[in-house]
PDB file with SEQRES, HELIX, SHEET and CRYST1 records, atoms N, CA, C and O in Angstrom:
SEQRES   1 A   29  UNK UNK UNK UNK UNK UNK UNK UNK UNK UNK UNK UNK UNK          
SEQRES   2 A   29  UNK UNK UNK UNK UNK UNK UNK UNK UNK UNK UNK UNK UNK          
SEQRES   3 A   29  UNK UNK UNK                                                  
SHEET    1 AA1 2 UNK A   2  UNK A   3  0                                        
SHEET    2 AA1 2 UNK A  10  UNK A  11 -1                                        
CRYST1    1.000    1.000    1.000  90.00  90.00  90.00 P 1           1          
ATOM      1  N   UNK A   1    -166.062 -98.963   5.421  1.00  0.00           N  
ATOM      2  CA  UNK A   1    -166.696-100.288   6.418  1.00  0.00           C  
ATOM      3  C   UNK A   1    -166.729 -99.592   7.855  1.00  0.00           C  
ATOM      4  O   UNK A   1    -166.297 -98.492   8.198  1.00  0.00           O  
ATOM      5  N   UNK A   2    -167.301-100.468   8.498  1.00  0.00           N  
ATOM      6  CA  UNK A   2    -167.345-100.395  10.144  1.00  0.00           C  
ATOM      7  C   UNK A   2    -166.481-101.591  10.495  1.00  0.00           C  
ATOM      8  O   UNK A   2    -166.646-102.741  10.088  1.00  0.00           O  
ATOM      9  N   UNK A   3    -165.497-101.131  11.345  1.00  0.00           N  
ATOM     10  CA  UNK A   3    -164.427-101.945  11.904  1.00  0.00           C  
ATOM     11  C   UNK A   3    -164.983-102.350  13.287  1.00  0.00           C  
ATOM     12  O   UNK A   3    -165.410-101.506  14.074  1.00  0.00           O  
ATOM     13  N   UNK A   4    -164.963-103.737  13.566  1.00  0.00           N  
ATOM     14  CA  UNK A   4    -165.307-104.290  14.810  1.00  0.00           C  
ATOM     15  C   UNK A   4    -164.441-103.862  16.038  1.00  0.00           C  
ATOM     16  O   UNK A   4    -163.234-104.079  15.931  1.00  0.00           O  
ATOM     17  N   UNK A   5    -164.802-103.399  16.961  1.00  0.00           N  
ATOM     18  CA  UNK A   5    -163.917-102.992  18.111  1.00  0.00           C  
ATOM     19  C   UNK A   5    -163.217-104.006  18.729  1.00  0.00           C  
ATOM     20  O   UNK A   5    -162.189-103.684  19.325  1.00  0.00           O  
ATOM     21  N   UNK A   6    -163.624-105.407  18.712  1.00  0.00           N  
ATOM     22  CA  UNK A   6    -163.204-106.499  19.420  1.00  0.00           C  
ATOM     23  C   UNK A   6    -162.261-107.364  18.239  1.00  0.00           C  
ATOM     24  O   UNK A   6    -161.263-107.949  18.660  1.00  0.00           O  
ATOM     25  N   UNK A   7    -162.543-107.428  16.968  1.00  0.00           N  
ATOM     26  CA  UNK A   7    -161.567-108.351  16.212  1.00  0.00           C  
ATOM     27  C   UNK A   7    -160.831-107.561  14.935  1.00  0.00           C  
ATOM     28  O   UNK A   7    -159.962-108.035  14.204  1.00  0.00           O  
ATOM     29  N   UNK A   8    -161.400-106.270  14.871  1.00  0.00           N  
ATOM     30  CA  UNK A   8    -160.799-105.495  13.791  1.00  0.00           C  
ATOM     31  C   UNK A   8    -161.361-105.907  12.478  1.00  0.00           C  
ATOM     32  O   UNK A   8    -160.904-105.367  11.471  1.00  0.00           O  
ATOM     33  N   UNK A   9    -162.297-106.798  12.370  1.00  0.00           N  
ATOM     34  CA  UNK A   9    -163.008-107.112  11.123  1.00  0.00           C  
ATOM     35  C   UNK A   9    -163.665-106.039  10.400  1.00  0.00           C  
ATOM     36  O   UNK A   9    -164.254-105.195  11.074  1.00  0.00           O  
ATOM     37  N   UNK A  10    -163.658-105.926   9.018  1.00  0.00           N  
ATOM     38  CA  UNK A  10    -164.403-104.846   8.373  1.00  0.00           C  
ATOM     39  C   UNK A  10    -165.470-105.327   7.879  1.00  0.00           C  
ATOM     40  O   UNK A  10    -165.446-106.105   6.926  1.00  0.00           O  
ATOM     41  N   UNK A  11    -166.709-104.873   8.540  1.00  0.00           N  
ATOM     42  CA  UNK A  11    -167.965-105.013   8.003  1.00  0.00           C  
ATOM     43  C   UNK A  11    -168.679-103.947   7.227  1.00  0.00           C  
ATOM     44  O   UNK A  11    -168.197-102.820   7.111  1.00  0.00           O  
ATOM     45  N   UNK A  12    -169.857-104.307   6.680  1.00  0.00           N  
ATOM     46  CA  UNK A  12    -170.668-103.339   6.024  1.00  0.00           C  
ATOM     47  C   UNK A  12    -170.934-102.111   6.588  1.00  0.00           C  
ATOM     48  O   UNK A  12    -170.771-102.108   7.808  1.00  0.00           O  
ATOM     49  N   UNK A  13    -171.286-101.080   6.112  1.00  0.00           N  
ATOM     50  CA  UNK A  13    -171.495 -99.766   6.582  1.00  0.00           C  
ATOM     51  C   UNK A  13    -172.798-100.003   7.521  1.00  0.00           C  
ATOM     52  O   UNK A  13    -172.918 -99.533   8.652  1.00  0.00           O  
ATOM     53  N   UNK A  14    -173.568-100.657   6.986  1.00  0.00           N  
ATOM     54  CA  UNK A  14    -174.931-100.645   7.593  1.00  0.00           C  
ATOM     55  C   UNK A  14    -175.089-102.096   8.620  1.00  0.00           C  
ATOM     56  O   UNK A  14    -176.151-102.431   9.145  1.00  0.00           O  
ATOM     57  N   UNK A  15    -173.996-102.718   8.734  1.00  0.00           N  
ATOM     58  CA  UNK A  15    -173.986-103.993   9.590  1.00  0.00           C  
ATOM     59  C   UNK A  15    -174.422-103.318  11.111  1.00  0.00           C  
ATOM     60  O   UNK A  15    -174.233-102.142  11.423  1.00  0.00           O  
ATOM     61  N   UNK A  16    -174.996-104.275  11.896  1.00  0.00           N  
ATOM     62  CA  UNK A  16    -175.362-104.094  13.358  1.00  0.00           C  
ATOM     63  C   UNK A  16    -174.478-105.097  14.186  1.00  0.00           C  
ATOM     64  O   UNK A  16    -174.270-104.926  15.387  1.00  0.00           O  
ATOM     65  N   UNK A  17    -173.991-106.108  13.499  1.00  0.00           N  
ATOM     66  CA  UNK A  17    -173.166-107.013  14.237  1.00  0.00           C  
ATOM     67  C   UNK A  17    -172.152-107.404  13.639  1.00  0.00           C  
ATOM     68  O   UNK A  17    -172.342-107.385  12.423  1.00  0.00           O  
ATOM     69  N   UNK A  18    -170.999-107.808  13.968  1.00  0.00           N  
ATOM     70  CA  UNK A  18    -169.780-108.148  13.281  1.00  0.00           C  
ATOM     71  C   UNK A  18    -170.229-109.561  12.832  1.00  0.00           C  
ATOM     72  O   UNK A  18    -170.842-110.397  13.496  1.00  0.00           O  
ATOM     73  N   UNK A  19    -169.761-109.644  11.485  1.00  0.00           N  
ATOM     74  CA  UNK A  19    -169.943-110.930  10.832  1.00  0.00           C  
ATOM     75  C   UNK A  19    -168.901-112.051  11.047  1.00  0.00           C  
ATOM     76  O   UNK A  19    -168.951-113.154  10.503  1.00  0.00           O  
ATOM     77  N   UNK A  20    -168.078-111.685  11.796  1.00  0.00           N  
ATOM     78  CA  UNK A  20    -166.918-112.526  12.287  1.00  0.00           C  
ATOM     79  C   UNK A  20    -167.178-113.178  13.652  1.00  0.00           C  
ATOM     80  O   UNK A  20    -167.484-114.357  13.834  1.00  0.00           O  
ATOM     81  N   UNK A  21    -167.023-112.301  14.510  1.00  0.00           N  
ATOM     82  CA  UNK A  21    -167.351-112.692  15.965  1.00  0.00           C  
ATOM     83  C   UNK A  21    -168.731-112.341  16.718  1.00  0.00           C  
ATOM     84  O   UNK A  21    -168.998-112.658  17.877  1.00  0.00           O  
ATOM     85  N   UNK A  22    -169.594-111.588  15.787  1.00  0.00           N  
ATOM     86  CA  UNK A  22    -170.878-111.298  16.442  1.00  0.00           C  
ATOM     87  C   UNK A  22    -171.123-110.221  17.393  1.00  0.00           C  
ATOM     88  O   UNK A  22    -172.185-110.079  18.000  1.00  0.00           O  
ATOM     89  N   UNK A  23    -169.906-109.324  17.519  1.00  0.00           N  
ATOM     90  CA  UNK A  23    -169.982-108.308  18.605  1.00  0.00           C  
ATOM     91  C   UNK A  23    -170.911-107.253  17.913  1.00  0.00           C  
ATOM     92  O   UNK A  23    -170.879-107.076  16.695  1.00  0.00           O  
ATOM     93  N   UNK A  24    -171.751-106.553  18.768  1.00  0.00           N  
ATOM     94  CA  UNK A  24    -172.633-105.678  18.423  1.00  0.00           C  
ATOM     95  C   UNK A  24    -171.711-104.315  18.092  1.00  0.00           C  
ATOM     96  O   UNK A  24    -170.925-103.777  18.873  1.00  0.00           O  
ATOM     97  N   UNK A  25    -171.991-103.948  16.862  1.00  0.00           N  
ATOM     98  CA  UNK A  25    -171.275-102.624  16.111  1.00  0.00           C  
ATOM     99  C   UNK A  25    -171.997-101.194  16.697  1.00  0.00           C  
ATOM    100  O   UNK A  25    -173.091-100.870  16.234  1.00  0.00           O  
ATOM    101  N   UNK A  26    -171.463-100.513  17.537  1.00  0.00           N  
ATOM    102  CA  UNK A  26    -172.070 -99.265  18.000  1.00  0.00           C  
ATOM    103  C   UNK A  26    -172.297 -98.440  16.894  1.00  0.00           C  
ATOM    104  O   UNK A  26    -171.513 -98.478  15.946  1.00  0.00           O  
ATOM    105  N   UNK A  27    -173.500 -97.521  16.893  1.00  0.00           N  
ATOM    106  CA  UNK A  27    -173.551 -96.572  15.809  1.00  0.00           C  
ATOM    107  C   UNK A  27    -172.270 -95.457  16.003  1.00  0.00           C  
ATOM    108  O   UNK A  27    -171.824 -95.173  17.114  1.00  0.00           O  
ATOM    109  N   UNK A  28    -171.829 -94.957  14.906  1.00  0.00           N  
ATOM    110  CA  UNK A  28    -170.803 -94.133  14.939  1.00  0.00           C  
ATOM    111  C   UNK A  28    -171.345 -92.632  14.740  1.00  0.00           C  
ATOM    112  O   UNK A  28    -172.164 -92.466  13.836  1.00  0.00           O  
ATOM    113  N   UNK A  29    -170.978 -91.599  15.463  1.00  0.00           N  
ATOM    114  CA  UNK A  29    -171.225 -90.410  15.322  1.00  0.00           C  
ATOM    115  C   UNK A  29    -171.268 -89.709  13.856  1.00  0.00           C  
ATOM    116  O   UNK A  29    -171.521 -88.509  13.752  1.00  0.00           O  
TER     117      UNK A  29                                                      
END                                                                             
């Protein structure tokens, strides 16, 4: 899963925004 840099919430691998706080999830290399 993709972890939000702001709140550490685990999101789906294809998520563009955090489902909890709405922070934009940057694409990981």
